[in-house]
Amino acid sequence: MSIDSSWKGVYKASGLSLLVGGAIVIIFLLLVFIFQVQLPLTAQSVLDAPLQPALLFSLAAFGEFLLMPGVLGLYFSLKDVNKNQVFLGTAVFLIAIPMFLISRGQVISLVAISGSYAATTDATMKAAYLATAHLALEVSGVFAIMALALFGIGSVIIGLVMSKGVFGKRIAYLVIIAGTLTVLGTFGVLLEPLTIGTLFGLILSGIWQIILGVKLYKLG
């Protein structure tokens, strides 16, 4: 299956975006382990030490933002294989990305609250700030779960298109497996052992983004 060469500039830009975005996923996970950041975050821990989670989630948000041009490049490279299916996969990705950003924004916004929390000695105010932080993290968690589910579904759809020959079947299967594990991981809210699927799904997602990023960049 040939690839439309009229979008070379798009391939190059989107390839670079996917490459950097995938690297950020891996770096984010490594930093979580290196600094032993407890996930999911707790309101008390964020208010006591907001800088580290804010920086980590800012990094994650930047990587997720880079998915936007990345998946657009994938769309143009795969549209001649199955336009309807790749359009659906791209649309699902583009819905997931704002949800990721909203989720990360909730955590980042707690930096301002943490200053007020540390400055006050009033027990009632401290309780109010703690409740606000708890609510923000609950909202963040809900949006993160929805975003991960959609990201996983989008990965499976795009992977199925790739399996028809574009970019090679191995990378297609990697994308499908990563998406499936990510979706399964979101059911961890009901069955906790499944949450491990999110970790492996994200690791594989970072890997396939890097590989496809290189391939798309070379097309440009």
PDB file of C-alpha atoms in Angstrom:
ATOM      1  CA  MET A   1       0.000   0.000   0.000  1.00  0.00           C
ATOM      2  CA  SER A   2       1.476   3.347  -1.078  1.00  0.00           C
ATOM      3  CA  ILE A   3       1.504   6.484   1.057  1.00  0.00           C
ATOM      4  CA  ASP A   4       0.408   9.895  -0.227  1.00  0.00           C
ATOM      5  CA  SER A   5       3.709  11.753  -0.695  1.00  0.00           C
ATOM      6  CA  SER A   6       2.038  15.161  -1.078  1.00  0.00           C
ATOM      7  CA  TRP A   7       1.992  15.540   2.721  1.00  0.00           C
ATOM      8  CA  LYS A   8       5.740  15.308   3.279  1.00  0.00           C
ATOM      9  CA  GLY A   9       5.905  18.457   5.398  1.00  0.00           C
ATOM     10  CA  VAL A  10       3.091  17.158   7.611  1.00  0.00           C
ATOM     11  CA  TYR A  11       4.827  13.783   7.978  1.00  0.00           C
ATOM     12  CA  LYS A  12       8.038  15.436   9.098  1.00  0.00           C
ATOM     13  CA  ALA A  13       6.383  17.705  11.683  1.00  0.00           C
ATOM     14  CA  SER A  14       4.037  15.029  12.991  1.00  0.00           C
ATOM     15  CA  GLY A  15       6.839  12.482  13.124  1.00  0.00           C
ATOM     16  CA  LEU A  16       8.904  14.806  15.278  1.00  0.00           C
ATOM     17  CA  SER A  17       5.876  15.433  17.511  1.00  0.00           C
ATOM     18  CA  LEU A  18       5.229  11.710  17.965  1.00  0.00           C
ATOM     19  CA  LEU A  19       8.902  11.038  18.628  1.00  0.00           C
ATOM     20  CA  VAL A  20       9.180  13.707  21.325  1.00  0.00           C
ATOM     21  CA  GLY A  21       5.767  12.821  22.767  1.00  0.00           C
ATOM     22  CA  GLY A  22       6.700   9.155  23.041  1.00  0.00           C
ATOM     23  CA  ALA A  23      10.006  10.010  24.694  1.00  0.00           C
ATOM     24  CA  ILE A  24       8.141  12.174  27.214  1.00  0.00           C
ATOM     25  CA  VAL A  25       5.874   9.233  28.138  1.00  0.00           C
ATOM     26  CA  ILE A  26       8.925   7.111  28.950  1.00  0.00           C
ATOM     27  CA  ILE A  27      10.659   9.970  30.794  1.00  0.00           C
ATOM     28  CA  PHE A  28       7.503  10.686  32.809  1.00  0.00           C
ATOM     29  CA  LEU A  29       7.204   7.059  33.939  1.00  0.00           C
ATOM     30  CA  LEU A  30      10.903   6.924  34.821  1.00  0.00           C
ATOM     31  CA  LEU A  31      10.645  10.114  36.881  1.00  0.00           C
ATOM     32  CA  VAL A  32       7.628   8.727  38.751  1.00  0.00           C
ATOM     33  CA  PHE A  33       9.705   5.707  39.775  1.00  0.00           C
ATOM     34  CA  ILE A  34      12.908   7.652  40.435  1.00  0.00           C
ATOM     35  CA  PHE A  35      11.206  10.202  42.697  1.00  0.00           C
ATOM     36  CA  GLN A  36       8.787   7.587  44.073  1.00  0.00           C
ATOM     37  CA  VAL A  37       5.723   9.711  43.346  1.00  0.00           C
ATOM     38  CA  GLN A  38       2.629   8.073  44.786  1.00  0.00           C
ATOM     39  CA  LEU A  39      -0.073   7.615  42.150  1.00  0.00           C
ATOM     40  CA  PRO A  40      -2.892   8.364  42.356  1.00  0.00           C
ATOM     41  CA  LEU A  41      -1.988  11.608  44.091  1.00  0.00           C
ATOM     42  CA  THR A  42      -3.533  12.485  47.449  1.00  0.00           C
ATOM     43  CA  ALA A  43      -4.804  15.948  48.350  1.00  0.00           C
ATOM     44  CA  GLN A  44      -2.597  16.195  51.429  1.00  0.00           C
ATOM     45  CA  SER A  45       0.596  15.212  49.600  1.00  0.00           C
ATOM     46  CA  VAL A  46      -0.006  17.696  46.783  1.00  0.00           C
ATOM     47  CA  LEU A  47      -0.766  20.594  49.143  1.00  0.00           C
ATOM     48  CA  ASP A  48       2.299  19.806  51.251  1.00  0.00           C
ATOM     49  CA  ALA A  49       4.666  19.484  48.256  1.00  0.00           C
ATOM     50  CA  PRO A  50       2.985  20.723  45.046  1.00  0.00           C
ATOM     51  CA  LEU A  51       6.025  21.515  42.892  1.00  0.00           C
ATOM     52  CA  GLN A  52       7.061  17.984  41.995  1.00  0.00           C
ATOM     53  CA  PRO A  53       3.623  16.735  40.846  1.00  0.00           C
ATOM     54  CA  ALA A  54       2.967  20.041  39.065  1.00  0.00           C
ATOM     55  CA  LEU A  55       6.208  19.747  37.084  1.00  0.00           C
ATOM     56  CA  LEU A  56       5.608  16.077  36.303  1.00  0.00           C
ATOM     57  CA  PHE A  57       2.054  16.653  35.112  1.00  0.00           C
ATOM     58  CA  SER A  58       3.127  19.726  33.113  1.00  0.00           C
ATOM     59  CA  LEU A  59       5.606  17.459  31.326  1.00  0.00           C
ATOM     60  CA  ALA A  60       2.858  14.891  30.735  1.00  0.00           C
ATOM     61  CA  ALA A  61       0.513  17.580  29.394  1.00  0.00           C
ATOM     62  CA  PHE A  62       3.149  18.766  26.922  1.00  0.00           C
ATOM     63  CA  GLY A  63       3.686  15.218  25.662  1.00  0.00           C
ATOM     64  CA  GLU A  64      -0.055  14.676  25.290  1.00  0.00           C
ATOM     65  CA  PHE A  65      -0.438  17.985  23.455  1.00  0.00           C
ATOM     66  CA  LEU A  66       2.188  16.779  20.953  1.00  0.00           C
ATOM     67  CA  LEU A  67      -0.094  13.844  20.145  1.00  0.00           C
ATOM     68  CA  MET A  68      -2.359  16.256  18.300  1.00  0.00           C
ATOM     69  CA  PRO A  69      -0.071  16.978  15.315  1.00  0.00           C
ATOM     70  CA  GLY A  70       1.236  13.419  15.591  1.00  0.00           C
ATOM     71  CA  VAL A  71      -2.098  11.708  14.999  1.00  0.00           C
ATOM     72  CA  LEU A  72      -2.919  14.125  12.184  1.00  0.00           C
ATOM     73  CA  GLY A  73       0.209  12.896  10.401  1.00  0.00           C
ATOM     74  CA  LEU A  74      -0.915   9.320  10.965  1.00  0.00           C
ATOM     75  CA  TYR A  75      -4.290  10.196   9.453  1.00  0.00           C
ATOM     76  CA  PHE A  76      -2.788  11.520   6.227  1.00  0.00           C
ATOM     77  CA  SER A  77      -0.404   8.562   5.969  1.00  0.00           C
ATOM     78  CA  LEU A  78      -3.185   5.994   6.461  1.00  0.00           C
ATOM     79  CA  LYS A  79      -6.227   7.625   4.848  1.00  0.00           C
ATOM     80  CA  ASP A  80      -5.760   5.748   1.571  1.00  0.00           C
ATOM     81  CA  VAL A  81      -5.939   2.408   3.404  1.00  0.00           C
ATOM     82  CA  ASN A  82      -9.329   2.877   5.052  1.00  0.00           C
ATOM     83  CA  LYS A  83     -10.398   6.498   5.242  1.00  0.00           C
ATOM     84  CA  ASN A  84     -13.486   5.965   7.409  1.00  0.00           C
ATOM     85  CA  GLN A  85     -11.704   3.775   9.942  1.00  0.00           C
ATOM     86  CA  VAL A  86      -8.647   6.007  10.261  1.00  0.00           C
ATOM     87  CA  PHE A  87     -10.907   9.074  10.537  1.00  0.00           C
ATOM     88  CA  LEU A  88     -12.734   7.403  13.420  1.00  0.00           C
ATOM     89  CA  GLY A  89      -9.452   6.505  15.142  1.00  0.00           C
ATOM     90  CA  THR A  90      -8.109  10.039  14.705  1.00  0.00           C
ATOM     91  CA  ALA A  91     -11.345  11.571  16.018  1.00  0.00           C
ATOM     92  CA  VAL A  92     -11.177   9.385  19.139  1.00  0.00           C
ATOM     93  CA  PHE A  93      -7.571  10.480  19.729  1.00  0.00           C
ATOM     94  CA  LEU A  94      -8.496  14.143  19.294  1.00  0.00           C
ATOM     95  CA  ILE A  95     -11.280  13.804  21.880  1.00  0.00           C
ATOM     96  CA  ALA A  96      -8.914  12.100  24.336  1.00  0.00           C
ATOM     97  CA  ILE A  97      -6.214  14.786  24.150  1.00  0.00           C
ATOM     98  CA  PRO A  98      -8.272  17.691  25.624  1.00  0.00           C
ATOM     99  CA  MET A  99      -9.406  15.326  28.383  1.00  0.00           C
ATOM    100  CA  PHE A 100      -5.770  14.587  29.215  1.00  0.00           C
ATOM    101  CA  LEU A 101      -5.032  18.323  29.335  1.00  0.00           C
ATOM    102  CA  ILE A 102      -8.023  19.038  31.608  1.00  0.00           C
ATOM    103  CA  SER A 103      -6.892  16.248  33.922  1.00  0.00           C
ATOM    104  CA  ARG A 104      -3.329  17.579  34.137  1.00  0.00           C
ATOM    105  CA  GLY A 105      -4.584  21.144  34.552  1.00  0.00           C
ATOM    106  CA  GLN A 106      -6.488  20.195  37.692  1.00  0.00           C
ATOM    107  CA  VAL A 107      -3.255  19.029  39.325  1.00  0.00           C
ATOM    108  CA  ILE A 108      -1.212  22.017  38.149  1.00  0.00           C
ATOM    109  CA  SER A 109      -3.850  24.439  39.489  1.00  0.00           C
ATOM    110  CA  LEU A 110      -3.273  23.157  43.014  1.00  0.00           C
ATOM    111  CA  VAL A 111       0.065  24.985  43.174  1.00  0.00           C
ATOM    112  CA  ALA A 112      -1.796  28.251  43.883  1.00  0.00           C
ATOM    113  CA  ILE A 113      -4.013  26.631  46.509  1.00  0.00           C
ATOM    114  CA  SER A 114      -1.041  25.041  48.254  1.00  0.00           C
ATOM    115  CA  GLY A 115       0.426  28.465  48.985  1.00  0.00           C
ATOM    116  CA  SER A 116      -2.784  29.604  50.660  1.00  0.00           C
ATOM    117  CA  TYR A 117      -3.025  26.296  52.505  1.00  0.00           C
ATOM    118  CA  ALA A 118       0.495  26.674  53.910  1.00  0.00           C
ATOM    119  CA  ALA A 119      -0.058  30.327  54.842  1.00  0.00           C
ATOM    120  CA  THR A 120      -3.222  29.891  56.895  1.00  0.00           C
ATOM    121  CA  THR A 121      -3.343  28.645  60.478  1.00  0.00           C
ATOM    122  CA  ASP A 122      -7.135  28.506  60.609  1.00  0.00           C
ATOM    123  CA  ALA A 123      -8.304  24.884  60.878  1.00  0.00           C
ATOM    124  CA  THR A 124     -11.536  25.583  59.003  1.00  0.00           C
ATOM    125  CA  MET A 125      -9.695  27.175  56.088  1.00  0.00           C
ATOM    126  CA  LYS A 126      -7.195  24.338  55.975  1.00  0.00           C
ATOM    127  CA  ALA A 127     -10.062  21.856  55.812  1.00  0.00           C
ATOM    128  CA  ALA A 128     -11.670  23.891  53.004  1.00  0.00           C
ATOM    129  CA  TYR A 129      -8.435  23.958  50.979  1.00  0.00           C
ATOM    130  CA  LEU A 130      -7.989  20.238  51.550  1.00  0.00           C
ATOM    131  CA  ALA A 131     -11.538  19.550  50.363  1.00  0.00           C
ATOM    132  CA  THR A 132     -10.949  21.720  47.273  1.00  0.00           C
ATOM    133  CA  ALA A 133      -7.752  19.842  46.462  1.00  0.00           C
ATOM    134  CA  HIS A 134      -9.499  16.514  46.965  1.00  0.00           C
ATOM    135  CA  LEU A 135     -12.275  17.539  44.561  1.00  0.00           C
ATOM    136  CA  ALA A 136      -9.752  18.731  41.969  1.00  0.00           C
ATOM    137  CA  LEU A 137      -7.927  15.399  42.119  1.00  0.00           C
ATOM    138  CA  GLU A 138     -11.206  13.486  41.828  1.00  0.00           C
ATOM    139  CA  VAL A 139     -12.070  15.485  38.695  1.00  0.00           C
ATOM    140  CA  SER A 140      -8.538  14.922  37.394  1.00  0.00           C
ATOM    141  CA  GLY A 141      -8.891  11.181  37.937  1.00  0.00           C
ATOM    142  CA  VAL A 142     -12.225  10.955  36.130  1.00  0.00           C
ATOM    143  CA  PHE A 143     -10.927  12.840  33.094  1.00  0.00           C
ATOM    144  CA  ALA A 144      -7.714  10.778  33.108  1.00  0.00           C
ATOM    145  CA  ILE A 145      -9.659   7.495  33.064  1.00  0.00           C
ATOM    146  CA  MET A 146     -11.888   8.673  30.228  1.00  0.00           C
ATOM    147  CA  ALA A 147      -8.879   9.974  28.289  1.00  0.00           C
ATOM    148  CA  LEU A 148      -6.942   6.719  28.742  1.00  0.00           C
ATOM    149  CA  ALA A 149      -9.943   4.659  27.636  1.00  0.00           C
ATOM    150  CA  LEU A 150     -10.370   6.763  24.497  1.00  0.00           C
ATOM    151  CA  PHE A 151      -6.621   6.772  23.830  1.00  0.00           C
ATOM    152  CA  GLY A 152      -6.608   2.981  24.057  1.00  0.00           C
ATOM    153  CA  ILE A 153      -9.619   2.630  21.761  1.00  0.00           C
ATOM    154  CA  GLY A 154      -8.063   5.028  19.259  1.00  0.00           C
ATOM    155  CA  SER A 155      -4.829   3.035  19.346  1.00  0.00           C
ATOM    156  CA  VAL A 156      -6.668  -0.217  18.580  1.00  0.00           C
ATOM    157  CA  ILE A 157      -8.540   1.366  15.660  1.00  0.00           C
ATOM    158  CA  ILE A 158      -5.390   2.941  14.189  1.00  0.00           C
ATOM    159  CA  GLY A 159      -3.466  -0.290  14.767  1.00  0.00           C
ATOM    160  CA  LEU A 160      -6.047  -2.280  12.828  1.00  0.00           C
ATOM    161  CA  VAL A 161      -5.607   0.081   9.866  1.00  0.00           C
ATOM    162  CA  MET A 162      -1.819  -0.298  10.084  1.00  0.00           C
ATOM    163  CA  SER A 163      -2.121  -4.087  10.101  1.00  0.00           C
ATOM    164  CA  LYS A 164      -3.183  -3.913   6.461  1.00  0.00           C
ATOM    165  CA  GLY A 165       0.402  -3.250   5.444  1.00  0.00           C
ATOM    166  CA  VAL A 166       1.212   0.389   6.160  1.00  0.00           C
ATOM    167  CA  PHE A 167       4.290   0.771   8.417  1.00  0.00           C
ATOM    168  CA  GLY A 168       4.480  -3.004   8.867  1.00  0.00           C
ATOM    169  CA  LYS A 169       2.437  -5.526  10.805  1.00  0.00           C
ATOM    170  CA  ARG A 170       4.789  -5.684  13.803  1.00  0.00           C
ATOM    171  CA  ILE A 171       4.318  -2.048  14.725  1.00  0.00           C
ATOM    172  CA  ALA A 172       0.580  -2.432  14.052  1.00  0.00           C
ATOM    173  CA  TYR A 173       0.325  -5.281  16.549  1.00  0.00           C
ATOM    174  CA  LEU A 174       2.363  -3.274  19.069  1.00  0.00           C
ATOM    175  CA  VAL A 175      -0.109  -0.389  18.772  1.00  0.00           C
ATOM    176  CA  ILE A 176      -3.074  -2.765  19.158  1.00  0.00           C
ATOM    177  CA  ILE A 177      -1.580  -4.485  22.216  1.00  0.00           C
ATOM    178  CA  ALA A 178      -0.710  -1.148  23.829  1.00  0.00           C
ATOM    179  CA  GLY A 179      -4.244   0.120  23.246  1.00  0.00           C
ATOM    180  CA  THR A 180      -5.835  -3.053  24.582  1.00  0.00           C
ATOM    181  CA  LEU A 181      -3.739  -2.997  27.770  1.00  0.00           C
ATOM    182  CA  THR A 182      -4.537   0.681  28.303  1.00  0.00           C
ATOM    183  CA  VAL A 183      -8.278   0.071  27.961  1.00  0.00           C
ATOM    184  CA  LEU A 184      -8.109  -2.905  30.325  1.00  0.00           C
ATOM    185  CA  GLY A 185      -6.201  -0.771  32.821  1.00  0.00           C
ATOM    186  CA  THR A 186      -9.055   1.735  32.992  1.00  0.00           C
ATOM    187  CA  PHE A 187     -11.266  -1.009  34.443  1.00  0.00           C
ATOM    188  CA  GLY A 188      -8.983  -0.909  37.476  1.00  0.00           C
ATOM    189  CA  VAL A 189     -11.559   1.399  39.076  1.00  0.00           C
ATOM    190  CA  LEU A 190     -13.720  -1.725  39.332  1.00  0.00           C
ATOM    191  CA  LEU A 191     -11.068  -4.438  39.590  1.00  0.00           C
ATOM    192  CA  GLU A 192      -7.808  -3.037  40.997  1.00  0.00           C
ATOM    193  CA  PRO A 193      -5.391  -5.723  39.650  1.00  0.00           C
ATOM    194  CA  LEU A 194      -6.206  -4.529  36.120  1.00  0.00           C
ATOM    195  CA  THR A 195      -4.523  -1.181  36.796  1.00  0.00           C
ATOM    196  CA  ILE A 196      -1.162  -2.789  35.939  1.00  0.00           C
ATOM    197  CA  GLY A 197      -2.432  -2.842  32.356  1.00  0.00           C
ATOM    198  CA  THR A 198      -2.249   0.956  32.294  1.00  0.00           C
ATOM    199  CA  LEU A 199       1.446   0.913  33.171  1.00  0.00           C
ATOM    200  CA  PHE A 200       2.389  -1.596  30.475  1.00  0.00           C
ATOM    201  CA  GLY A 201       0.009   0.041  28.019  1.00  0.00           C
ATOM    202  CA  LEU A 202       1.666   3.424  28.529  1.00  0.00           C
ATOM    203  CA  ILE A 203       5.179   1.974  28.221  1.00  0.00           C
ATOM    204  CA  LEU A 204       4.258   0.294  24.923  1.00  0.00           C
ATOM    205  CA  SER A 205       2.464   3.470  23.788  1.00  0.00           C
ATOM    206  CA  GLY A 206       5.616   5.487  24.362  1.00  0.00           C
ATOM    207  CA  ILE A 207       7.581   2.933  22.363  1.00  0.00           C
ATOM    208  CA  TRP A 208       5.215   2.864  19.394  1.00  0.00           C
ATOM    209  CA  GLN A 209       5.049   6.658  19.316  1.00  0.00           C
ATOM    210  CA  ILE A 210       8.851   6.808  19.103  1.00  0.00           C
ATOM    211  CA  ILE A 211       9.008   4.147  16.359  1.00  0.00           C
ATOM    212  CA  LEU A 212       6.215   5.666  14.295  1.00  0.00           C
ATOM    213  CA  GLY A 213       7.626   9.134  14.886  1.00  0.00           C
ATOM    214  CA  VAL A 214      10.911   8.067  13.295  1.00  0.00           C
ATOM    215  CA  LYS A 215       9.086   6.390  10.386  1.00  0.00           C
ATOM    216  CA  LEU A 216       6.891   9.432   9.737  1.00  0.00           C
ATOM    217  CA  TYR A 217       9.852  11.810   9.979  1.00  0.00           C
ATOM    218  CA  LYS A 218      11.731   9.756   7.388  1.00  0.00           C
ATOM    219  CA  LEU A 219       8.726   9.996   5.051  1.00  0.00           C
ATOM    220  CA  GLY A 220       9.125  13.767   5.161  1.00  0.00           C
TER     221      GLY A 220
END
